[in-house]
CSV table of C-alpha atoms in Angstrom, one decimal:
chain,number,residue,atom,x,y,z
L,1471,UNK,CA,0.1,34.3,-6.0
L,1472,UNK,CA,1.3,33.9,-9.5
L,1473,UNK,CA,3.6,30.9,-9.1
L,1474,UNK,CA,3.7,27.6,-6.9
L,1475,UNK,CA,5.7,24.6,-6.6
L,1476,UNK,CA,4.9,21.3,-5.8
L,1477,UNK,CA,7.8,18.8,-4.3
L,1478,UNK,CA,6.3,15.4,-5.0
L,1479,UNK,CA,4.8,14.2,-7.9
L,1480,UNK,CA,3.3,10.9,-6.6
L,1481,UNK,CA,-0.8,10.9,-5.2
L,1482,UNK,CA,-0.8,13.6,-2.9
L,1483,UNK,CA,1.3,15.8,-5.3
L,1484,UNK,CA,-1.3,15.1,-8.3
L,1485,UNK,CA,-4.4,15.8,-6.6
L,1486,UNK,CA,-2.8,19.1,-5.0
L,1487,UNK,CA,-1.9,20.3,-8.4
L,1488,UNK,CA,-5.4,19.2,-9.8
L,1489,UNK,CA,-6.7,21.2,-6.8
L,1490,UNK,CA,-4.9,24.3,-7.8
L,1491,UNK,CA,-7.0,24.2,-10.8
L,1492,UNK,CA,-9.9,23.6,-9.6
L,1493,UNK,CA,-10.1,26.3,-6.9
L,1494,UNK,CA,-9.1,28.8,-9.8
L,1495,UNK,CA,-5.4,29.0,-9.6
L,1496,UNK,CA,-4.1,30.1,-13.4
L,1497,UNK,CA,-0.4,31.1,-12.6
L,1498,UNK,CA,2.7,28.7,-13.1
L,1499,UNK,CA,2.6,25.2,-11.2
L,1500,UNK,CA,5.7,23.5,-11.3
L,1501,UNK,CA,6.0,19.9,-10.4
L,1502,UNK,CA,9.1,18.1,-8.7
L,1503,UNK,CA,9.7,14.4,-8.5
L,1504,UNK,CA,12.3,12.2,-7.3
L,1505,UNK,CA,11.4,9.3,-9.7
L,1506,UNK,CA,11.4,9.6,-13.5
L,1507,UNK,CA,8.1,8.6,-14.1
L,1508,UNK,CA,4.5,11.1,-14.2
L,1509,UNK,CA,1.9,10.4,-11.0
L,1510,UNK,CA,1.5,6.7,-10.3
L,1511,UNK,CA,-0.7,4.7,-8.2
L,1512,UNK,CA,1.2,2.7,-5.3
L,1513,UNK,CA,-0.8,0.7,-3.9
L,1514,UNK,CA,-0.7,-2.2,-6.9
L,1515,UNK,CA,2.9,-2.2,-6.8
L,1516,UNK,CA,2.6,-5.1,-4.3
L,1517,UNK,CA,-0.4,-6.8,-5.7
L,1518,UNK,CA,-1.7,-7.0,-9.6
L,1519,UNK,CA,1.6,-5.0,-10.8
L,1520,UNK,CA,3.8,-8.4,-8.7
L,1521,UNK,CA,1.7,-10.7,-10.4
L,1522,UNK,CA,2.3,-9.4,-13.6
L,1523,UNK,CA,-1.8,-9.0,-14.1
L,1524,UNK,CA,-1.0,-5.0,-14.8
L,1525,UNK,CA,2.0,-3.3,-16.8
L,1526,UNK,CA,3.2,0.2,-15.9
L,1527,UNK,CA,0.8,2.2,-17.9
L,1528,UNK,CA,-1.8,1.3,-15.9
L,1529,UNK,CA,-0.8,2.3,-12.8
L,1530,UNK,CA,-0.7,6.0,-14.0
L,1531,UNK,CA,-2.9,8.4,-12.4
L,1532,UNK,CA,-3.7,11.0,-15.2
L,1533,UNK,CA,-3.8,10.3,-18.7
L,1534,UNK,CA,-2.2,12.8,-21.3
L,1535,UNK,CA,-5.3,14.7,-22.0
L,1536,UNK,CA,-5.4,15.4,-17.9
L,1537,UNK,CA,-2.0,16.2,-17.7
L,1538,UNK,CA,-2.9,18.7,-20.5
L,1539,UNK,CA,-5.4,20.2,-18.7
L,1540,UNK,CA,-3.8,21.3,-15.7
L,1541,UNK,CA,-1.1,22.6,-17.7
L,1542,UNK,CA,1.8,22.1,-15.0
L,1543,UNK,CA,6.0,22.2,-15.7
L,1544,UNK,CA,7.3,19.1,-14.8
L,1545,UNK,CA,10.6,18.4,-13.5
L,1546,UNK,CA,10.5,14.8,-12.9
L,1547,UNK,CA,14.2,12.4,-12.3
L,1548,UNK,CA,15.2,15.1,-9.6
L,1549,UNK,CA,15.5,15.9,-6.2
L,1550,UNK,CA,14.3,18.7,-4.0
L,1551,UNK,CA,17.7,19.3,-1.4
L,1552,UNK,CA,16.8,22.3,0.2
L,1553,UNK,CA,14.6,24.9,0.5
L,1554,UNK,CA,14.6,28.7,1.2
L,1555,UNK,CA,12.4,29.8,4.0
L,1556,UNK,CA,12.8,33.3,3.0
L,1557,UNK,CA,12.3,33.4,-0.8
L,1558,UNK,CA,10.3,29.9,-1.0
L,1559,UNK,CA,12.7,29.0,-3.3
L,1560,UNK,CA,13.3,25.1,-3.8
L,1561,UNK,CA,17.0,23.6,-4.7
L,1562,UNK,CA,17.2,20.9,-7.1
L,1563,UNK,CA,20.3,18.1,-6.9
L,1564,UNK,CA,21.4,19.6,-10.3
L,1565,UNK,CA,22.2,23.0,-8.5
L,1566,UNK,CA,18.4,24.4,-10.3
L,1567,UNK,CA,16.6,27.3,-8.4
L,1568,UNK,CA,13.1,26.9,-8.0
L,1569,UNK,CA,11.7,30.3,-6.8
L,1570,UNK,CA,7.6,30.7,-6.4
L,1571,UNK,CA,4.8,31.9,-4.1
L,1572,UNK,CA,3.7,29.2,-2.8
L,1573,UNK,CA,5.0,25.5,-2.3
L,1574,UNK,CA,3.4,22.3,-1.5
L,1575,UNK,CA,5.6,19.5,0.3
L,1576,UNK,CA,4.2,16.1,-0.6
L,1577,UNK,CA,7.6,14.7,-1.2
L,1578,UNK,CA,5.8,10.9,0.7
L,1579,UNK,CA,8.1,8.4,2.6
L,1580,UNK,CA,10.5,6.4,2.4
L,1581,UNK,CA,11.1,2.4,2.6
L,1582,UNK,CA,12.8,1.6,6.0
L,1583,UNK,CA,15.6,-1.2,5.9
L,1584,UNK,CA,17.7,-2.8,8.2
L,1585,UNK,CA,21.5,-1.4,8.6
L,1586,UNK,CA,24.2,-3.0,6.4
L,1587,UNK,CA,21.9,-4.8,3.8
L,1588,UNK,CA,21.4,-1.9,0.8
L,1589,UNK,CA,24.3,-3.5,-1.0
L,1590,UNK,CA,23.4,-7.1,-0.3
L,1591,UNK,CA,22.2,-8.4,-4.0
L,1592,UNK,CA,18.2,-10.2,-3.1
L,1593,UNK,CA,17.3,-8.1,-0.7
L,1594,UNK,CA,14.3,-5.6,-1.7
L,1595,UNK,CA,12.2,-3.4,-0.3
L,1596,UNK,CA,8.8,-2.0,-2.5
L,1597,UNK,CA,8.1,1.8,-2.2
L,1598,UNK,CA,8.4,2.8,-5.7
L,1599,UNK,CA,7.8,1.5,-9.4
L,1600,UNK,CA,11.7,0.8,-9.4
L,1601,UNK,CA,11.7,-1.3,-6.7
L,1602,UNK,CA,8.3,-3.0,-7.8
L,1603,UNK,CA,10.0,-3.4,-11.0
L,1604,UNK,CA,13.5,-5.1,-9.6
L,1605,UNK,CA,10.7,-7.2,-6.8
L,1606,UNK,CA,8.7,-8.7,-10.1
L,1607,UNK,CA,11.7,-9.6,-11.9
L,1608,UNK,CA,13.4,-11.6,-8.8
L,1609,UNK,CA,10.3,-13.3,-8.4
L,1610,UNK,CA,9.7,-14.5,-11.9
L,1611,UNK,CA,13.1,-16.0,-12.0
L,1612,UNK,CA,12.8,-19.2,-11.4
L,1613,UNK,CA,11.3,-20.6,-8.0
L,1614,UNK,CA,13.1,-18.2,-5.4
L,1615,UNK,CA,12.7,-19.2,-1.7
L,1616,UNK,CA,11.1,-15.6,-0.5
L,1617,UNK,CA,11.3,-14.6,3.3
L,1618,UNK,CA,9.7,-11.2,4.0
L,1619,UNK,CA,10.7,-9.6,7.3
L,1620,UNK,CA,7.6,-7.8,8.7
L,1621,UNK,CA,4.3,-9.2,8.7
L,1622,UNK,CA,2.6,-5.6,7.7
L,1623,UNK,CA,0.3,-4.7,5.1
L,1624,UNK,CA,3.0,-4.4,2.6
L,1625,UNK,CA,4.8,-7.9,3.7
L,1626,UNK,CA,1.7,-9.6,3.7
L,1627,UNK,CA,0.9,-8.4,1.1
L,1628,UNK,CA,3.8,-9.2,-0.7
L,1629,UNK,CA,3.5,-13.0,0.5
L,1630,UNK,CA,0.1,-13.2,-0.4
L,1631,UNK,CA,1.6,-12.5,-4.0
L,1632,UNK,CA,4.5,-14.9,-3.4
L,1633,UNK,CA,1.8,-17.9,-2.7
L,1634,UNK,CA,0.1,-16.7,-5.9
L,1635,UNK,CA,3.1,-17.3,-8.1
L,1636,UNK,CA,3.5,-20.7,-6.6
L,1637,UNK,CA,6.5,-19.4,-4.6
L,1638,UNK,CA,7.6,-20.8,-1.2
L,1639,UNK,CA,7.7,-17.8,1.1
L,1640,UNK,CA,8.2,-17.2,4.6
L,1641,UNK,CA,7.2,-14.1,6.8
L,1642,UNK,CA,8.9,-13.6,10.1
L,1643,UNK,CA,7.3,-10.7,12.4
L,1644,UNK,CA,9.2,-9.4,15.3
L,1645,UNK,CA,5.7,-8.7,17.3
L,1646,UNK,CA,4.2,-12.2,18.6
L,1647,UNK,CA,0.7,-11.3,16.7
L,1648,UNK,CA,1.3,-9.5,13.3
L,1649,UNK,CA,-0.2,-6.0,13.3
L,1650,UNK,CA,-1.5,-6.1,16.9
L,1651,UNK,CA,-0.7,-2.3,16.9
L,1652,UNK,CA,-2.6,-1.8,14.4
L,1653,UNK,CA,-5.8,-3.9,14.6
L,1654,UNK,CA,-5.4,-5.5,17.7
L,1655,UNK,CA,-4.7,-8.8,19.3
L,1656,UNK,CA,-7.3,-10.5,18.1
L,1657,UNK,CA,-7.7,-9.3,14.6
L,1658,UNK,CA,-4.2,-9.5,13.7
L,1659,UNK,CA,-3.7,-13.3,14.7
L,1660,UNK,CA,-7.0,-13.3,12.4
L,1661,UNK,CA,-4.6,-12.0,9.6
L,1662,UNK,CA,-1.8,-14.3,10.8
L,1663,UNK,CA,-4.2,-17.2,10.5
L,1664,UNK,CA,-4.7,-16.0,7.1
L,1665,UNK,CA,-1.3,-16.9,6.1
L,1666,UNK,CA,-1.0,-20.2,7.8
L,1667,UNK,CA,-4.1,-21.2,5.7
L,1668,UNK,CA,-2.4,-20.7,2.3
L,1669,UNK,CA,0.5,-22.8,3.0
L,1670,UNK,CA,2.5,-19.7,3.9
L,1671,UNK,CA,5.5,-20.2,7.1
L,1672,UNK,CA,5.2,-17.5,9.5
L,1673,UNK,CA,7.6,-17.2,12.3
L,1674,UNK,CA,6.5,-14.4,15.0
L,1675,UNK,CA,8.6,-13.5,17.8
L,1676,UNK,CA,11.4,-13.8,15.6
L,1677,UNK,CA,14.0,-11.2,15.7
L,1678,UNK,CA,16.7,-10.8,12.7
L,1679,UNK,CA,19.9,-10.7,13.6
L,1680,UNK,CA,21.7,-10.7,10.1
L,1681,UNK,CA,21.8,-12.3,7.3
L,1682,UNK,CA,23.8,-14.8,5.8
L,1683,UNK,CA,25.6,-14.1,2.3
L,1684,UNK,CA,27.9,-15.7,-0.1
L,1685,UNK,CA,30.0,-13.6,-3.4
L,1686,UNK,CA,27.5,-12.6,-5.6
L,1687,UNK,CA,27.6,-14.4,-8.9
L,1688,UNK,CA,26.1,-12.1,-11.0
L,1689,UNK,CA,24.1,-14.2,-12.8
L,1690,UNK,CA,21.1,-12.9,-12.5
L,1691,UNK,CA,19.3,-14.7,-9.6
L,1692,UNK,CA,17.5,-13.2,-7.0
L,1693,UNK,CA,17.0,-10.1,-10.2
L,1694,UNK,CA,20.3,-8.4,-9.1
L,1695,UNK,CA,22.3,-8.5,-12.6
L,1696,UNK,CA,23.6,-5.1,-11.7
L,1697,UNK,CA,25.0,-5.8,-8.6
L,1698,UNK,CA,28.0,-8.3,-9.7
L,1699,UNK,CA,30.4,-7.8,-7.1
L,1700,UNK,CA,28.6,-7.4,-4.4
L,1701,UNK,CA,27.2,-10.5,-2.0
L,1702,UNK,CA,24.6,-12.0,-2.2
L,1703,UNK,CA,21.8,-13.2,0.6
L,1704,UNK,CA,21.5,-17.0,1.2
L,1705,UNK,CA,19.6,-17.0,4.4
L,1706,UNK,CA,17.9,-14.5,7.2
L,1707,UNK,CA,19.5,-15.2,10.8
L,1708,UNK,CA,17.5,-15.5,13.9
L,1709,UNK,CA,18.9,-13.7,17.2
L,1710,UNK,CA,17.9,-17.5,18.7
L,1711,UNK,CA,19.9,-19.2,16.2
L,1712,UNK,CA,17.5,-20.0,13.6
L,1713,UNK,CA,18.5,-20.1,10.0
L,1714,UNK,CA,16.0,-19.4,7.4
L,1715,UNK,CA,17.4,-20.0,3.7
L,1716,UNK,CA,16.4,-17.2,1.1
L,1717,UNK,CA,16.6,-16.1,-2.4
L,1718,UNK,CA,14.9,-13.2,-2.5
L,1719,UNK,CA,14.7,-11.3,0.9
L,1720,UNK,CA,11.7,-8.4,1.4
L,1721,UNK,CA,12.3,-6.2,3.9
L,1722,UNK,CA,8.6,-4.6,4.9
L,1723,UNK,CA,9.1,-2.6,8.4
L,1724,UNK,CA,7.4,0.1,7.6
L,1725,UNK,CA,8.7,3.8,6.1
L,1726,UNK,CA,9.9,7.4,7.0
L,1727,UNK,CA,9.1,10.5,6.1
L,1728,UNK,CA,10.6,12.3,3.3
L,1729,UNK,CA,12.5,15.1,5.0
L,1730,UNK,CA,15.8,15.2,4.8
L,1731,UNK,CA,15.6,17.8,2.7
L,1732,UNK,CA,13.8,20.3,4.9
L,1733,UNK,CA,16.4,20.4,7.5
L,1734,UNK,CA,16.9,24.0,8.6
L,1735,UNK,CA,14.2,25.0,6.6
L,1736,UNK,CA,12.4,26.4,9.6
L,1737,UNK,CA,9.8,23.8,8.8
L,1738,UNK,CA,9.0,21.1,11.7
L,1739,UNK,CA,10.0,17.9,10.5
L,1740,UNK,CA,9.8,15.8,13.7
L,1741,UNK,CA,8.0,13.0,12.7
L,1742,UNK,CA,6.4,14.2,9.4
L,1743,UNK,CA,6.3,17.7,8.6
L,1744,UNK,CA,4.1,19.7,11.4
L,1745,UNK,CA,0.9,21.1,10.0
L,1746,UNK,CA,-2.2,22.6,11.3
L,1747,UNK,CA,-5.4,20.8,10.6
L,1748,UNK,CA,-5.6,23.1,7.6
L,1749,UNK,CA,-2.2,21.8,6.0
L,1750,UNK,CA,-0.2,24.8,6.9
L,1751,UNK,CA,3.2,24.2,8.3
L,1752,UNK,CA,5.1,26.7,10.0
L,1753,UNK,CA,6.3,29.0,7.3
L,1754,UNK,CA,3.7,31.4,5.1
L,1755,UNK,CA,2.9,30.1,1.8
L,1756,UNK,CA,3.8,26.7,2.5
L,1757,UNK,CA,1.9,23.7,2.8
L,1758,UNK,CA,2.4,20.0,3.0
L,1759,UNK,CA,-0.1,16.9,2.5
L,1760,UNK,CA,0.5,13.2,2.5
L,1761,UNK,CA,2.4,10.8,4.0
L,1762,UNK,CA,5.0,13.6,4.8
L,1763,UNK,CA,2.5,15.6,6.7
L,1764,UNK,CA,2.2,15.4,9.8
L,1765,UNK,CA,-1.6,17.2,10.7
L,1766,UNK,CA,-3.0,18.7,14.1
L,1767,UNK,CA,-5.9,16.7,14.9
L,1768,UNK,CA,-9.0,19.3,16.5
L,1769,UNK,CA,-9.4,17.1,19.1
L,1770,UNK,CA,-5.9,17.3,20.2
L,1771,UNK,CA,-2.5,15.9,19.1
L,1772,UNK,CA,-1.0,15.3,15.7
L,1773,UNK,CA,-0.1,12.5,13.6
L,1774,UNK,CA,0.6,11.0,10.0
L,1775,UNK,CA,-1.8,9.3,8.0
L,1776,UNK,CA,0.0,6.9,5.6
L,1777,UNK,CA,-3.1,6.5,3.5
L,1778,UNK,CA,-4.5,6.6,-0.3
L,1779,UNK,CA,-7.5,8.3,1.3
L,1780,UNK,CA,-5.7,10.5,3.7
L,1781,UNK,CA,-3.6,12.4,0.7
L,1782,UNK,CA,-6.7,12.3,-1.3
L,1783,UNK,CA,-9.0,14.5,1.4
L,1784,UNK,CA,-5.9,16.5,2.7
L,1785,UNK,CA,-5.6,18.0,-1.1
L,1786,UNK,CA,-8.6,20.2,-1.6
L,1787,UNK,CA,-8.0,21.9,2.2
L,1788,UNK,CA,-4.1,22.2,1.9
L,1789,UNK,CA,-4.9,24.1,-1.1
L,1790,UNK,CA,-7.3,26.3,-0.2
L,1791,UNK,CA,-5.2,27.1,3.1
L,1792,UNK,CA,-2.0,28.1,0.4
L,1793,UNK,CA,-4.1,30.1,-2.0
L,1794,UNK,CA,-6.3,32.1,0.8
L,1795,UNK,CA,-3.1,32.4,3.6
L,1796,UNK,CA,-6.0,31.8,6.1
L,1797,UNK,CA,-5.4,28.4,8.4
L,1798,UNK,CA,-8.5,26.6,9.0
L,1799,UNK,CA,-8.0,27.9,12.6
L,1800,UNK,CA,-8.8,31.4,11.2
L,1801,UNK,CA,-11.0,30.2,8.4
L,1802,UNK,CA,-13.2,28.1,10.9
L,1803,UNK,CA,-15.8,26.6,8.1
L,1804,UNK,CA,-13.3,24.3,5.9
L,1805,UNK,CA,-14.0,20.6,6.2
L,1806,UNK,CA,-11.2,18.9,8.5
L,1807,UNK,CA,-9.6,15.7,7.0
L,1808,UNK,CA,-8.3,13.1,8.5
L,1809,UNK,CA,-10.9,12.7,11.4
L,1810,UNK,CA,-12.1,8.9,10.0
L,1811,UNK,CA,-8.8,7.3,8.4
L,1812,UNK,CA,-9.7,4.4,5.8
L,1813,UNK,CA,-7.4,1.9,4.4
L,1814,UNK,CA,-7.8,-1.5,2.8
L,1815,UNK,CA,-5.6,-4.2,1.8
L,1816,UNK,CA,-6.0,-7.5,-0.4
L,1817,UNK,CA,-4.8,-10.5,0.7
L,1818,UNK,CA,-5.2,-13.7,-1.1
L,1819,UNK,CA,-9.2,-13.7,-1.7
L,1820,UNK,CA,-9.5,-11.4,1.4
L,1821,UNK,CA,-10.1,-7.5,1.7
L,1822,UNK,CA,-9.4,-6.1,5.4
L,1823,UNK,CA,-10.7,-2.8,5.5
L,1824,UNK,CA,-10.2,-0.3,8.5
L,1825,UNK,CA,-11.4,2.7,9.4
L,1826,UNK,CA,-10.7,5.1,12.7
L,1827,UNK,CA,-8.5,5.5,15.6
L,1828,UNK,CA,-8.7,2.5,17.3
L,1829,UNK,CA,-6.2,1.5,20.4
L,1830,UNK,CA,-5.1,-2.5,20.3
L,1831,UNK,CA,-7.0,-2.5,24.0
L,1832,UNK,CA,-9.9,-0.9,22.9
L,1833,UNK,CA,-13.2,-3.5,23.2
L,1834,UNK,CA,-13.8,-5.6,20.1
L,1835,UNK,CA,-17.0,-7.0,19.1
L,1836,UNK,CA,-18.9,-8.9,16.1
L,1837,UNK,CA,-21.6,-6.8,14.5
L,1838,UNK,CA,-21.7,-9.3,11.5
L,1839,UNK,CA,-20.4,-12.6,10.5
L,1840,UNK,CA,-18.0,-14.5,12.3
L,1841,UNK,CA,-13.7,-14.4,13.4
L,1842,UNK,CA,-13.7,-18.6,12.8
L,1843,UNK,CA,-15.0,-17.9,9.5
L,1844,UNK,CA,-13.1,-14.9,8.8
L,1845,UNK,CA,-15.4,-13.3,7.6
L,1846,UNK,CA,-16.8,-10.4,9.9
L,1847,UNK,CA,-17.2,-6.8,10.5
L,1848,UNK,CA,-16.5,-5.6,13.9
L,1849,UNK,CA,-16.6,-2.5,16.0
L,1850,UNK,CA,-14.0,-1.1,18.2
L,1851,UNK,CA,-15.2,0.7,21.6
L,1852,UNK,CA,-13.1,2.7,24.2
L,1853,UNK,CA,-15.4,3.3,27.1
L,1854,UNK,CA,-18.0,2.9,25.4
L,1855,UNK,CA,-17.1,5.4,22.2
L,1856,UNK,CA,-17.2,4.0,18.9
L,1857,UNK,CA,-13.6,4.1,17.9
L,1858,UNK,CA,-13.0,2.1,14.9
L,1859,UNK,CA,-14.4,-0.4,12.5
L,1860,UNK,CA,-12.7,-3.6,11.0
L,1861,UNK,CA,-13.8,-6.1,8.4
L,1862,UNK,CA,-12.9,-9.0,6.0
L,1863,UNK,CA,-14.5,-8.6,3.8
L,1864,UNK,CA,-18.5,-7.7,4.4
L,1865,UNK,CA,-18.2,-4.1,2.5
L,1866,UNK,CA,-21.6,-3.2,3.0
L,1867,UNK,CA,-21.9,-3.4,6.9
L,1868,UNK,CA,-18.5,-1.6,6.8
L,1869,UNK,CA,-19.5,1.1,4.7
L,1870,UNK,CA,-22.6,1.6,6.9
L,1871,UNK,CA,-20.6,1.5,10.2
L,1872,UNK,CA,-17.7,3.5,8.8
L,1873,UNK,CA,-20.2,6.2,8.0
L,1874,UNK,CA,-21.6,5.6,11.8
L,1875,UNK,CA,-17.9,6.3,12.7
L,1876,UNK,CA,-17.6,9.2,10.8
L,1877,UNK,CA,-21.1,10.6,12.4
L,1878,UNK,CA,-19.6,10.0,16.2
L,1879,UNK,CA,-16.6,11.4,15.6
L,1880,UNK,CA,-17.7,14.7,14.2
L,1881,UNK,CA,-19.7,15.2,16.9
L,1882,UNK,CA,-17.0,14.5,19.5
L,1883,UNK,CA,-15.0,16.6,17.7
L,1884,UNK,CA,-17.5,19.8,17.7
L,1885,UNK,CA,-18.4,19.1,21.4
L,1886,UNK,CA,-14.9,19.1,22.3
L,1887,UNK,CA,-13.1,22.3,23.8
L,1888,UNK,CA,-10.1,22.3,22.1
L,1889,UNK,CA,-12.4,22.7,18.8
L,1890,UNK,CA,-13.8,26.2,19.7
L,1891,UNK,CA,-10.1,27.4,20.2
């Protein structure tokens, strides 16, 4: 293999190409991103980089010395559009021909909206340094009434920052306990709670039905000075008739994988793109990590994992699957990623950490601390199985029970049938 491409230049993207390097690869790497900008990291975008406490260089991933090191082409403010299942060759959106041995597909997600509004002037959504950028300056404009649809990590988030900048905000969930999917009934009116405390309105249950807009002035407010023309938001709309008045309008429900570009690739892009627990996908001599990927799980089933960690652990064995050709089915020794997920998120003074698979009926308990106090680590159990572990904060007993976790579910996963297959 003398040449390899990598579609995606965010996290999962760097650490592959930084991978390729490590495990010995000295041909041509070749990296292509859809944003202007070098490898970035994300998750401040909604956090210190909103608040103004961090400017762009600091969110970069590599400095110049390590992006000297791995010696890598890139081709950054550009598009991936198609790719050649025969010839591995990748199609820029300038017409460019991209042929190699190998490629890697870490081309992320995308920010899900809500039909009809991409033209409405004050509605956002945050994925990428552009939108963190056009988010920051609508905020600091003035005193902007905020309402963030979606009570997720990256809405709450996003409100947490809002309160920070003295901003009145407003978070309405469709769910009637925010992130009960994720963390459960209980834990997530925890979070909820968490809002209510700072002063923050949140309005569950509540389903949008539109929003309400007026000729956009084009002077600027809301941080939409390029939009004059278009209209402009004034309120989110209820389906029962509520009106909420609004500035500046977040929408946070969530993302989609990046895949248009793989249709009839021969690649499986139902969902994320289908790989083996190894990071190969369908077609030899290509792989795919990330929030794109879409990885067999040993114990059965598949899945994405939207997570800094996730990418991070998924880079070293997608790699090693692209530069041997051997799956980890065939390989049978390569560590499996994904089998603990971890992810955190900082709301006002609070971490919430998770790790796991856990159900939002699986048993809850208190190991440590208290849920009035929030302020607790607890364990989630399925039949008696350790399935997950949740905290605010408390990041010692987490680490310790994470690593219990990690301990149960490895041997689970070696006991089971379907990992001797």
């Amino acid at each position: 293999m003398r040449a390899v491409t990598v579609v995606g230049a965010g996290l999962a993207g760097w650490h592959a190409v930084r991978e390729l390097r490590d495990q010995g690869f000295d041909g041509t790497i070749t990296v292509i991103g859809a944003e202007p900008q070098r490898p970035y990291d994300r998750p401040p975008l909604s956090k210190r980089f909103l608040r103004g406490e961090i400017d762009e260089a600091e969110l970069a991933l590599a400095d110049e010395a390590e992006l000297a090191e791995v010696d890598a082409h890139w081709r950054t403010g550009r598009r991936a559009v198609r790719l050649d299942r025969h010839t591995r060759t990748v199609e820029l959106d300038d017409g460019t021909l991209i042929a190699s041995d190998g490629v890697v597909i870490a081309t992320g997600a995308l920010a899900r909206t809500l039909p009809g509004l991409t033209d409405v002037a004050g509605v956002h959504t945050l994925r990428t340094l552009a939108d963190a950028r056009a988010l920051r300056t609508a905020l600091t404009e003035g005193t902007p009434r905020t309402v963030v649809i979606g009570a997720g990590f990256v809405g709450a988030e996003v409100a947490a920052t809002c309160h920070a900048l003295g901003l009145p905000v407003t978070v309405v969930e469709a769910l009637d306990v925010p992130l009960a999917r994720v963390l459960g009934p209980t834990v997530g009116a925890i979070c909820g709670e968490l809002h209510r405390d700072h002063g923050v309105t949140m309005h569950c249950g509540f389903g949008v039905a539109g929003l309400r807009t007026e000729p956009n002035r084009g002077d600027g407010a809301g941080g939409d000075t390029d939009r004059t023309g278009s209209t402009r938001v004034t309120a989110v709309l209820g389906r029962d008739g509520r009106e909420l008045a609004a500035d500046v309008v977040v929408i946070g429900i969530g993302s989609r994988p990046a895949v248009d570009w793989l249709a009839g690739s021969g690649v499986d892009i139902a969902d994320g793109v289908g790989c083996d627990a190894g990071g190969a996908t369908a077609l030899p001599g290509v792989v795919a990590l990330g929030d794109v990927a879409r990885y067999a799980d040993p114990a059965g089933g598949s899945r994405r994992h939207e997570h800094w960690t996730a990418a991070v652990e998924q880079a070293p064995v997608a790699v090693r699957t692209l530069l041997t050709g051997r799956s980890r089915g065939e390989s049978g020794t390569d560590p499996v990623p994904n089998r603990v997920p971890y992810f955190w998120s900082d709301q006002y003074s609070t971490r919430i950490q998770l790790a796991g698979h856990p159900d939002a009926d699986d048993d809850l308990a208190v190991v440590e601390g208290s849920f009035a106090d929030r302020d607790f680590v607890s364990v989630y159990r399925r039949q008696g199985r350790l399935t997950g572990v949740v905290a605010m904060n408390r990041g010692r007993c987490f680490t310790r029970l994470r690593r219990e976790l990690r301990a149960e579910v490895e041997r689970a996963v070696e006991s089971s049938p379907a990992a001797s297959t």
